[in-house]
Each structure stands twice: as C-alpha cells, then as structure tokens.
PDB file of C-alpha atoms in Angstrom:
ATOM      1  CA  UNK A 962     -40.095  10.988  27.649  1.00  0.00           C
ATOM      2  CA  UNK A 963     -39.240  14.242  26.013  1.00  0.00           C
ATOM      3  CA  UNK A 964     -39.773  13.556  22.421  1.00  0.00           C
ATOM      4  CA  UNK A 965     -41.837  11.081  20.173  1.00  0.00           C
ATOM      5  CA  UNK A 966     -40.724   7.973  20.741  1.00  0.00           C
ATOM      6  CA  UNK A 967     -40.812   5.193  17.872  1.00  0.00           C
ATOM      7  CA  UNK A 968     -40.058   1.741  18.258  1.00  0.00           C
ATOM      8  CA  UNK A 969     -38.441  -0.536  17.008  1.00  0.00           C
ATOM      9  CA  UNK A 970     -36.075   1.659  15.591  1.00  0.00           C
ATOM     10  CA  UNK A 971     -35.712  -1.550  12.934  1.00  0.00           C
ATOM     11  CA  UNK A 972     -37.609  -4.192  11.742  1.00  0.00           C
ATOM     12  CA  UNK A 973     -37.148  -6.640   9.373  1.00  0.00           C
ATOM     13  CA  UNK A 974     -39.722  -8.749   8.013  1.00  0.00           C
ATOM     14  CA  UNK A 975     -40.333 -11.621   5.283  1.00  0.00           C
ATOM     15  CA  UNK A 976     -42.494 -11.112   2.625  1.00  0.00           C
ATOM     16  CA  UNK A 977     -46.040 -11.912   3.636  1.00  0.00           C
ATOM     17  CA  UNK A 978     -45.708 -11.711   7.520  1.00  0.00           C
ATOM     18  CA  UNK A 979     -47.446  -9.327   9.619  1.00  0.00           C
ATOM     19  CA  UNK A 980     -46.356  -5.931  11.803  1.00  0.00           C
ATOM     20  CA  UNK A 981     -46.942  -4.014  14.217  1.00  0.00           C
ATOM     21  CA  UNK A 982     -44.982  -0.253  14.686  1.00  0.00           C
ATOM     22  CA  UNK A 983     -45.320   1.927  17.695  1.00  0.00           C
ATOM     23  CA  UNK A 984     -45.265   5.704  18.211  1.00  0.00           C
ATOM     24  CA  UNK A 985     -45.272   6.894  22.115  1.00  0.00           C
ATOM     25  CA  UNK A 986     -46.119  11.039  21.370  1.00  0.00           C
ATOM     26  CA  UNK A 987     -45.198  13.709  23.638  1.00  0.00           C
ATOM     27  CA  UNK A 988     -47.647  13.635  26.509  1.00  0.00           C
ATOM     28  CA  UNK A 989     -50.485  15.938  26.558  1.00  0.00           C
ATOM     29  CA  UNK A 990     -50.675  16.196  22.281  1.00  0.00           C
ATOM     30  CA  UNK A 991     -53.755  15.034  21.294  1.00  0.00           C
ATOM     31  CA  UNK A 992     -52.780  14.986  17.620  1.00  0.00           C
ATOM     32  CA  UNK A 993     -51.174  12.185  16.179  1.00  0.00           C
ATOM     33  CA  UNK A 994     -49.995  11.768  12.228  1.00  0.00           C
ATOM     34  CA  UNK A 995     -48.016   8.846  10.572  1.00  0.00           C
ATOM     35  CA  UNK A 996     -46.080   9.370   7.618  1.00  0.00           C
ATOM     36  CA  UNK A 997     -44.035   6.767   5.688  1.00  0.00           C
ATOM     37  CA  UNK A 998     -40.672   8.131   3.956  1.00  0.00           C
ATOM     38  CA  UNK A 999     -39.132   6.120   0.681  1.00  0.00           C
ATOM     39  CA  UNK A1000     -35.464   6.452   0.089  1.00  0.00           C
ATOM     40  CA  UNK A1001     -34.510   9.890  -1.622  1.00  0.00           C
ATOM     41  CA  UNK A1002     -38.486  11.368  -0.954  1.00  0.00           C
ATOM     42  CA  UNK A1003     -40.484  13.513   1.654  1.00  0.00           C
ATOM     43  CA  UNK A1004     -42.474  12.000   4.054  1.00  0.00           C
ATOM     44  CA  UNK A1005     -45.974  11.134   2.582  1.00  0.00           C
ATOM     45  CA  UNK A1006     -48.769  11.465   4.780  1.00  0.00           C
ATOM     46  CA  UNK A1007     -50.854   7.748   6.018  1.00  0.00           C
ATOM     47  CA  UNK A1008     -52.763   8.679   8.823  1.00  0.00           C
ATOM     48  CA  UNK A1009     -54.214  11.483  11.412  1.00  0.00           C
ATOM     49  CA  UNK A1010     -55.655  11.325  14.310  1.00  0.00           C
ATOM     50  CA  UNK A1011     -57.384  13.454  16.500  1.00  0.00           C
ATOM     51  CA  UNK A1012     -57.784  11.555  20.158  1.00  0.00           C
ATOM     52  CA  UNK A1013     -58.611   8.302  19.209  1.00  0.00           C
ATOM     53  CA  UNK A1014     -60.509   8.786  16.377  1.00  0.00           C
ATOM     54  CA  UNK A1015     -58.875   8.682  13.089  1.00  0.00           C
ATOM     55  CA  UNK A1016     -59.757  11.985  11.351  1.00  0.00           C
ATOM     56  CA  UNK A1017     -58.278  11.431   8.023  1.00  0.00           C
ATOM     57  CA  UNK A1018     -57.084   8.038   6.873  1.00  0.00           C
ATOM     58  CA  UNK A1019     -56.813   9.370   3.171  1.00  0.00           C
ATOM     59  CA  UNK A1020     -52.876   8.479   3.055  1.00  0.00           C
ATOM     60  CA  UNK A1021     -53.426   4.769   3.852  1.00  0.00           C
ATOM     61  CA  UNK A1022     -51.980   3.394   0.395  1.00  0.00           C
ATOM     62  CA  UNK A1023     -54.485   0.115   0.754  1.00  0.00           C
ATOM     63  CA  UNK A1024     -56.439  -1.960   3.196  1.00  0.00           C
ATOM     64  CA  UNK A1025     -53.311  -3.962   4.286  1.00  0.00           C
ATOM     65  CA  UNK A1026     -52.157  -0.698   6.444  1.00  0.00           C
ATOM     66  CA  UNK A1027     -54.412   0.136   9.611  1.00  0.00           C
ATOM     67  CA  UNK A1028     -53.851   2.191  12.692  1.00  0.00           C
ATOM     68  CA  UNK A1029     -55.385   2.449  16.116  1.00  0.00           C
ATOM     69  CA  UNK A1030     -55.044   4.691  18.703  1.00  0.00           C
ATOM     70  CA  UNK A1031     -57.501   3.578  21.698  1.00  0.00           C
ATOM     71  CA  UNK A1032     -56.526   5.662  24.441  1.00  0.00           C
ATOM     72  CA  UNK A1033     -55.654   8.740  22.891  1.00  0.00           C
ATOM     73  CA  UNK A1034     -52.251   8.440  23.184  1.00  0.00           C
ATOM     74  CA  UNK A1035     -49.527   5.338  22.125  1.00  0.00           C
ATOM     75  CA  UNK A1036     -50.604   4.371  18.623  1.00  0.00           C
ATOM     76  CA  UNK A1037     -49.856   1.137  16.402  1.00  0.00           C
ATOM     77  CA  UNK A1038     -49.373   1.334  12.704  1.00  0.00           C
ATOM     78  CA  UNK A1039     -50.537  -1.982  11.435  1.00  0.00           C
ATOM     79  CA  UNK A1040     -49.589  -3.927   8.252  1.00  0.00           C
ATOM     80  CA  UNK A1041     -50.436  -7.552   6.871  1.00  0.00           C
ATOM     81  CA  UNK A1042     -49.413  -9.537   4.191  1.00  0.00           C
ATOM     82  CA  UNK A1043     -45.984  -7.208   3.901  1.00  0.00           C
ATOM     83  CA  UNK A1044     -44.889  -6.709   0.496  1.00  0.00           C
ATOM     84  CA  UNK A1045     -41.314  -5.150  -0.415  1.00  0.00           C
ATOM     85  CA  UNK A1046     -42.605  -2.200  -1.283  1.00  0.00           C
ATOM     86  CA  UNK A1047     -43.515  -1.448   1.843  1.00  0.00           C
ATOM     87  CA  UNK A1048     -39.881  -1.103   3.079  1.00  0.00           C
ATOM     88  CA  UNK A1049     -39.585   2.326   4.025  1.00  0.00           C
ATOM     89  CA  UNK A1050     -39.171   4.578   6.778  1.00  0.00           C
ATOM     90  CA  UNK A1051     -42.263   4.821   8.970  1.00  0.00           C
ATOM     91  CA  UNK A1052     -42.579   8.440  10.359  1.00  0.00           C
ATOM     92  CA  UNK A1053     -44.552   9.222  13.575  1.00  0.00           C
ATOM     93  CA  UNK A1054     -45.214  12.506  14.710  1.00  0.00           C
ATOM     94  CA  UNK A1055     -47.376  14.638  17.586  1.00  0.00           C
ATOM     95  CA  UNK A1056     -48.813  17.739  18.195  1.00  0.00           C
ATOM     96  CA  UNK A1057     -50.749  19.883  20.759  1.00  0.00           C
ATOM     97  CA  UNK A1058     -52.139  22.238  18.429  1.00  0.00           C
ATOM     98  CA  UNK A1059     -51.611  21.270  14.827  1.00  0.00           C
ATOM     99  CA  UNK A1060     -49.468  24.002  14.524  1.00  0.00           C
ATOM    100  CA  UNK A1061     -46.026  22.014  15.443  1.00  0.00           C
ATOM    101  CA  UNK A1062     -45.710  18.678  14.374  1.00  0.00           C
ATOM    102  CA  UNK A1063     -42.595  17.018  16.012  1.00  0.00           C
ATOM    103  CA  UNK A1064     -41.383  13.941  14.706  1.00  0.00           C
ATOM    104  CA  UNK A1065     -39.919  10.575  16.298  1.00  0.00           C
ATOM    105  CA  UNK A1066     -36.986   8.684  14.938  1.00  0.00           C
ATOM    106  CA  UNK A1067     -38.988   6.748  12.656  1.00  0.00           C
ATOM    107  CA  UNK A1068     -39.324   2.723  12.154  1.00  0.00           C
ATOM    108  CA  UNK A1069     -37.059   0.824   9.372  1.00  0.00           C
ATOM    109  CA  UNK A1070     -39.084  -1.731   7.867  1.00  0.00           C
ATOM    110  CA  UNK A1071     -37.417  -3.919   5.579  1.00  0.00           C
ATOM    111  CA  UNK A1072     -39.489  -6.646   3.690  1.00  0.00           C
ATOM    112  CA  UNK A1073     -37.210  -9.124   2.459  1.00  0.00           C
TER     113      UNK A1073
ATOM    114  CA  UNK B 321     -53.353  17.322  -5.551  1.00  0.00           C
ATOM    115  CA  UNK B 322     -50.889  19.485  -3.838  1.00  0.00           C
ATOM    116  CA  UNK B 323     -47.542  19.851  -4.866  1.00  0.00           C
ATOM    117  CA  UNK B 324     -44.405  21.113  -3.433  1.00  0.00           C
ATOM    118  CA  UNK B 325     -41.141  21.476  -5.494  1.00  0.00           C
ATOM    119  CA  UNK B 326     -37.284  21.916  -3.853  1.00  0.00           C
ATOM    120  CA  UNK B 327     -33.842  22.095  -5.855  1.00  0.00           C
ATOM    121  CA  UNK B 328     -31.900  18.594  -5.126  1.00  0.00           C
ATOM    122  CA  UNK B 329     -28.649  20.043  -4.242  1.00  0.00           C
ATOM    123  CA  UNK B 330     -26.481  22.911  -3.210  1.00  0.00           C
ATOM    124  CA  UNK B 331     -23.048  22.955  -1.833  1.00  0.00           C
ATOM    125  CA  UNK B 332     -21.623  26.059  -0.347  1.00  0.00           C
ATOM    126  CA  UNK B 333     -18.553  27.138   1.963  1.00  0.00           C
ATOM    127  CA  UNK B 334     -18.388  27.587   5.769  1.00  0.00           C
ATOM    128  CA  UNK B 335     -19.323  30.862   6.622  1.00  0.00           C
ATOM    129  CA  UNK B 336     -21.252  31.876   3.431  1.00  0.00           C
ATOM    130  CA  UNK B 337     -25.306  32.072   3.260  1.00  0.00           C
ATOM    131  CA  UNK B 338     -27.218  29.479   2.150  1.00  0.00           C
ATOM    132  CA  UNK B 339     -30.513  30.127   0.474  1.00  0.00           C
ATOM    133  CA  UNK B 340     -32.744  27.128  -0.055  1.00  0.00           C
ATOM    134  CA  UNK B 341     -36.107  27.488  -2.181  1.00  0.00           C
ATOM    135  CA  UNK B 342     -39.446  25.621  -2.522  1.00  0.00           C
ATOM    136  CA  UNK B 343     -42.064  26.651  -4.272  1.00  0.00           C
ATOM    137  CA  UNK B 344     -46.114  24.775  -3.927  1.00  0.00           C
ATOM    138  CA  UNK B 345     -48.799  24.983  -5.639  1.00  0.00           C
ATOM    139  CA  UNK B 346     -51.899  24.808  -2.746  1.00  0.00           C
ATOM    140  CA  UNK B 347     -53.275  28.622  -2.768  1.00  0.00           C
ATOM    141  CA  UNK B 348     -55.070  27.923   0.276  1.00  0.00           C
ATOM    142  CA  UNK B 349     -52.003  27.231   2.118  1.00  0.00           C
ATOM    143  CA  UNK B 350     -51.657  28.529   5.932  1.00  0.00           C
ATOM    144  CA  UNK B 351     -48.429  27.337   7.292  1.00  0.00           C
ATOM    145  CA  UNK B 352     -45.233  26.489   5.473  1.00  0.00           C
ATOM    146  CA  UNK B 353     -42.642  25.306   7.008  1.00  0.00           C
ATOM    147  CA  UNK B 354     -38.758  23.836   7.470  1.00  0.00           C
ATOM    148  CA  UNK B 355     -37.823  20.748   8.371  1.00  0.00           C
ATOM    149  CA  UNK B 356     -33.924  19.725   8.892  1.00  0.00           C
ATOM    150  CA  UNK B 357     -33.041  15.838   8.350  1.00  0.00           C
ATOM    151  CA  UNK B 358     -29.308  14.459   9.133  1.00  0.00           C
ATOM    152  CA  UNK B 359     -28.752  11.430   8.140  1.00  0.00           C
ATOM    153  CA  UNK B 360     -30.214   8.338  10.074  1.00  0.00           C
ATOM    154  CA  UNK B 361     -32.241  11.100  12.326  1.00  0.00           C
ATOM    155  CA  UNK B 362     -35.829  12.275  12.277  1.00  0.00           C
ATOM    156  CA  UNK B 363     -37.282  15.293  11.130  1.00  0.00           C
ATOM    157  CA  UNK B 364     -36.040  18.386  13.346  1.00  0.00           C
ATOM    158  CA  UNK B 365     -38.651  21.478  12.956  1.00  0.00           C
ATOM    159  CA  UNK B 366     -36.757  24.486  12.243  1.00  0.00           C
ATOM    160  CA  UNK B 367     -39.141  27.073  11.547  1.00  0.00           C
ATOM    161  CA  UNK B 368     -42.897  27.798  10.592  1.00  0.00           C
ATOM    162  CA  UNK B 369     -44.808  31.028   8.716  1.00  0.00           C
ATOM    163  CA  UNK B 370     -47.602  31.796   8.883  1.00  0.00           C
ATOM    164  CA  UNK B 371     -49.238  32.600   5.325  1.00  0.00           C
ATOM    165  CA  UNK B 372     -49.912  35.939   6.330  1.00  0.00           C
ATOM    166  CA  UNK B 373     -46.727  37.097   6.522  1.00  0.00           C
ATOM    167  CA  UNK B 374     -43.978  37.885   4.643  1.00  0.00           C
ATOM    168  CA  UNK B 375     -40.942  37.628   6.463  1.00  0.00           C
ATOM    169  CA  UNK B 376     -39.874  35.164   9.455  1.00  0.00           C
ATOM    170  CA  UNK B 377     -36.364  35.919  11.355  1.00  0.00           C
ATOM    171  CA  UNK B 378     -35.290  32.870  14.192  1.00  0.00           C
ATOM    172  CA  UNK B 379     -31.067  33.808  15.011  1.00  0.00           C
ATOM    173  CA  UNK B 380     -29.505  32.390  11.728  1.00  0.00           C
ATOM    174  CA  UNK B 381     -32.230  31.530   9.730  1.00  0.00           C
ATOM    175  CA  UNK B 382     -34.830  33.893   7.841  1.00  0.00           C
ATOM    176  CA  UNK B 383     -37.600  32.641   6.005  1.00  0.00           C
ATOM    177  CA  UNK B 384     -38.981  35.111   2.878  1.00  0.00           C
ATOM    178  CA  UNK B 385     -42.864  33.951   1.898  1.00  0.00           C
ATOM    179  CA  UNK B 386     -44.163  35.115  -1.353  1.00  0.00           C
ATOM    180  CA  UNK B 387     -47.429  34.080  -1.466  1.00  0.00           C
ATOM    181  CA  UNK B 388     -48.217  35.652  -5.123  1.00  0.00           C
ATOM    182  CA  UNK B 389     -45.491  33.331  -6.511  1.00  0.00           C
ATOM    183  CA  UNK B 390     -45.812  30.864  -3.918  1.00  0.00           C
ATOM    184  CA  UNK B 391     -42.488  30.733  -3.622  1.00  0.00           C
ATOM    185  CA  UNK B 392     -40.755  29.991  -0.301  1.00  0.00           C
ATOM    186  CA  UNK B 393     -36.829  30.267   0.853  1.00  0.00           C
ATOM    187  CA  UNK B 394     -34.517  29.391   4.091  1.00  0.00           C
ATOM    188  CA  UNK B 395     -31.791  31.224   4.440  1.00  0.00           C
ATOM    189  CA  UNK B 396     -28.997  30.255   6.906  1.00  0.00           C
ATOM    190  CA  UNK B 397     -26.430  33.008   7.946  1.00  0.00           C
ATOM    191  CA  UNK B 398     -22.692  32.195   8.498  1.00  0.00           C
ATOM    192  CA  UNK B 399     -23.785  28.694   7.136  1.00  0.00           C
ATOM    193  CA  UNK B 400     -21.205  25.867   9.843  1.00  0.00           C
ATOM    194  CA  UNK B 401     -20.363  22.043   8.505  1.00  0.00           C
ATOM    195  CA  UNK B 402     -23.268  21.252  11.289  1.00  0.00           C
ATOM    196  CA  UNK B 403     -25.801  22.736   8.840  1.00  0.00           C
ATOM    197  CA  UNK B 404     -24.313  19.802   6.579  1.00  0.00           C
ATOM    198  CA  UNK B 405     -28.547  18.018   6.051  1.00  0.00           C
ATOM    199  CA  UNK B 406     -31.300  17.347   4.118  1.00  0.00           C
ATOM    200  CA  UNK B 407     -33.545  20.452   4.034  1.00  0.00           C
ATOM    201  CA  UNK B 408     -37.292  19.830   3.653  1.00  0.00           C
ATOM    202  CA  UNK B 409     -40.286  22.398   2.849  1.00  0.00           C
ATOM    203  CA  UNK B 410     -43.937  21.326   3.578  1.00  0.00           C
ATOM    204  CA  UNK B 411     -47.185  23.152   3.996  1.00  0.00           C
ATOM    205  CA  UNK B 412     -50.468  22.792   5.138  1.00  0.00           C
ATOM    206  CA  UNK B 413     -53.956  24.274   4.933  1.00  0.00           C
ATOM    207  CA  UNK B 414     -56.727  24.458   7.788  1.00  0.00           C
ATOM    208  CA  UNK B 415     -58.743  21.923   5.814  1.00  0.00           C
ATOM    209  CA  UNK B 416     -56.133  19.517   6.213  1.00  0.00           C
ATOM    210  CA  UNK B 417     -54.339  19.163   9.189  1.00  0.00           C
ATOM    211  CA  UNK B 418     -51.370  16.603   7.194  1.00  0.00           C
ATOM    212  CA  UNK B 419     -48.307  18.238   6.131  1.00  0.00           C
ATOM    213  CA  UNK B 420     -47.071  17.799   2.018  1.00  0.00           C
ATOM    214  CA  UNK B 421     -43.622  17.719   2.294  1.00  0.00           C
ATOM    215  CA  UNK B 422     -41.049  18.555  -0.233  1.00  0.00           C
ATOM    216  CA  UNK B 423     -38.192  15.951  -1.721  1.00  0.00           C
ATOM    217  CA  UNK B 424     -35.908  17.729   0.082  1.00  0.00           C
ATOM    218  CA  UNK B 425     -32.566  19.460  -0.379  1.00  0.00           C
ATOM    219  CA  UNK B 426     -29.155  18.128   0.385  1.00  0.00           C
ATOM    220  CA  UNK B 427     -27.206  21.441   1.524  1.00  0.00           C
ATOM    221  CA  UNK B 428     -23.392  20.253   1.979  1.00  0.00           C
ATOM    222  CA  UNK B 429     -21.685  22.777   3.559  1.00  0.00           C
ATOM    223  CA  UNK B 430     -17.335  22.776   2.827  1.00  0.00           C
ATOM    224  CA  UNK B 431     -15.057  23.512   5.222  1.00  0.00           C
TER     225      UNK B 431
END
C-alpha cells in the first residue's frame, strides 16, 4: 500500500490477556518507530528500529511491552498481562531516511 | 530529558493567520517539525526545518526557527475550517533518531 498501515484499527482487551498490534510500513523504509499516544498528549516514543534490529528500546515503559521486526519490514508490538493503563493509542510510523517519519492510523487498545 | 512546550488552544476566523508556537528545551536539536492531527486520524507531516535555518516557506504555511530562544512557530495563511486540528511540534537530534512531540494545539478555525 501507499501509507503505513496499522491493524486492527481497534482492539479491545480484558485485563490480563495478551496482544499483538501490527504496523505494515511503506515499502523500501528501513526505519521503523512505535509510539503510544494517551488521550489529550503527544505521542511518546516505545521503540526504533533500524532493519530488524531494535536500535533503541529506551521508550518501552516495562518488560510487559516487546517488539519484533524479523524481516525488516511488518513489525508486531507485543504486550502481556494488559493492564488499563495501557489503553491508548498505539502509533506506528516509517521512514527511509530518518528525516520523514510518516505515521499509520494507529491501534485503539482498550483494556477493560 | 527533553522537553517541548505548545499553547492548548487558539480559535481564530476563516481567512485570518494563524500562528502556533512551541518552544523545547534540547540545544542539540536538528530537525523540528509539524505534525497535523484531525480527529480519529493519524499524524499528517506538514513540514520539517532544519536547525540551521531560520525560515521555512511550503504555500500557506511558514515556519520561523529561533534557535537562541528555541522557540518555534507555524503560521497558516488565509487560515480555511479544514485547518480546523490538533497541531503538534516535535524535534529530534542526530543522537536520537525518536521524535519528542509536543501536547499539541487545538486550532479551531470559525467560519
């Protein structure tokens, strides 16, 4: 596609359960950064990678969130044992030279 | 850490400028940038400068940089009801490649 694709677009979960959230980035960027957006704030910064490797994982609030991005491109933002203060908007975005970051739709998550 | 500061709100009427500010404190700052969020939508780059310069110009919107006061301002010519969005201001540096992102600004725009 043309743009970063997130999906799902919405996801509810119960407390305690595990997720999964996936960000498809524009082909050919080799950058990758998730954010996670709380009502009323700016995106705050989780996760960066470069290729597959994660360069900076300094954002990652705790070890309940992990990412992976195996072949360099589709990437899955990862979180166990949900906890309702994880509801937020989860932010994907891509870039070929770390210049322009362009941003999906984002994921919903609502821990209930 | 780094910080990046915006004004909540501002309302203005169709056709008027709008002039949105930010201000950061990172002094090693390279790019700052605009971001445009209507509601339920993503994050729509507007425009970028460079940290080197003082002055950006993209059809409507100019961007003034002044990196003594690290201050930073969007404004939007002929401002239309479309403009009506949450205005965001981030920056980044070359040792980090993550963007800090402001709180935002609501600009509402009356017709």
């Amino acid at each position: 596609g043309a743009g970063v694709s997130q999906t799902p677009s919405n996801k509810v979960t119960e407390k305690g359960k595990y997720v999964e959230l996936r960000c498809d980035p524009i082909s050919g960027h080799t950058a990758l950064y998730w954010y996670r957006q709380s009502l009323g704030q700016g995106p705050e910064f989780l996760i960066y990678f470069q290729g597959t490797g994660a360069a900076d994982d300094s954002g990652l609030p705790n070890d309940r969130f992990f990412a992976v991005r195996p072949e360099g491109s589709v990437s899955t933002l990862k979180i166990q044992r949900t906890e309702r203060g994880d509801s937020a908007v989860y932010l994907c975005a891509s870039s070929l030279d770390n210049t322009e970051a362009f941003f999906g739709q984002g994921t919903r998550l609502t821990v209930v | 850490g780094e910080d990046v500061e915006q004004s909540l709100f501002l309302s203005v009427r169709e056709g008027d400028s709008s002039v949105i500010n930010c201000t950061y404190t990172d002094s090693s700052s390279t790019y700052l940038y605009w971001y445009k969020q209507e509601p339920g939508a993503g994050l729509q780059l507007l425009t970028y400068i460079f940290s080197n310069m003082d002055m950006k110009q993209d059809q409507r919107l100019t961007v003034l940089l002044n990196k003594k006061d690290k201050h930073l301002s969007l404004r939007i010519a002929d401002t239309q009801t479309g403009d009506s969005a949450i205005y965001f201001c981030a920056e980044t540096d070359t040792g980090r490649r993550a963007l800090t992102f402001g709180s935002g600004t609501r600009l509402q725009v009356q017709p």
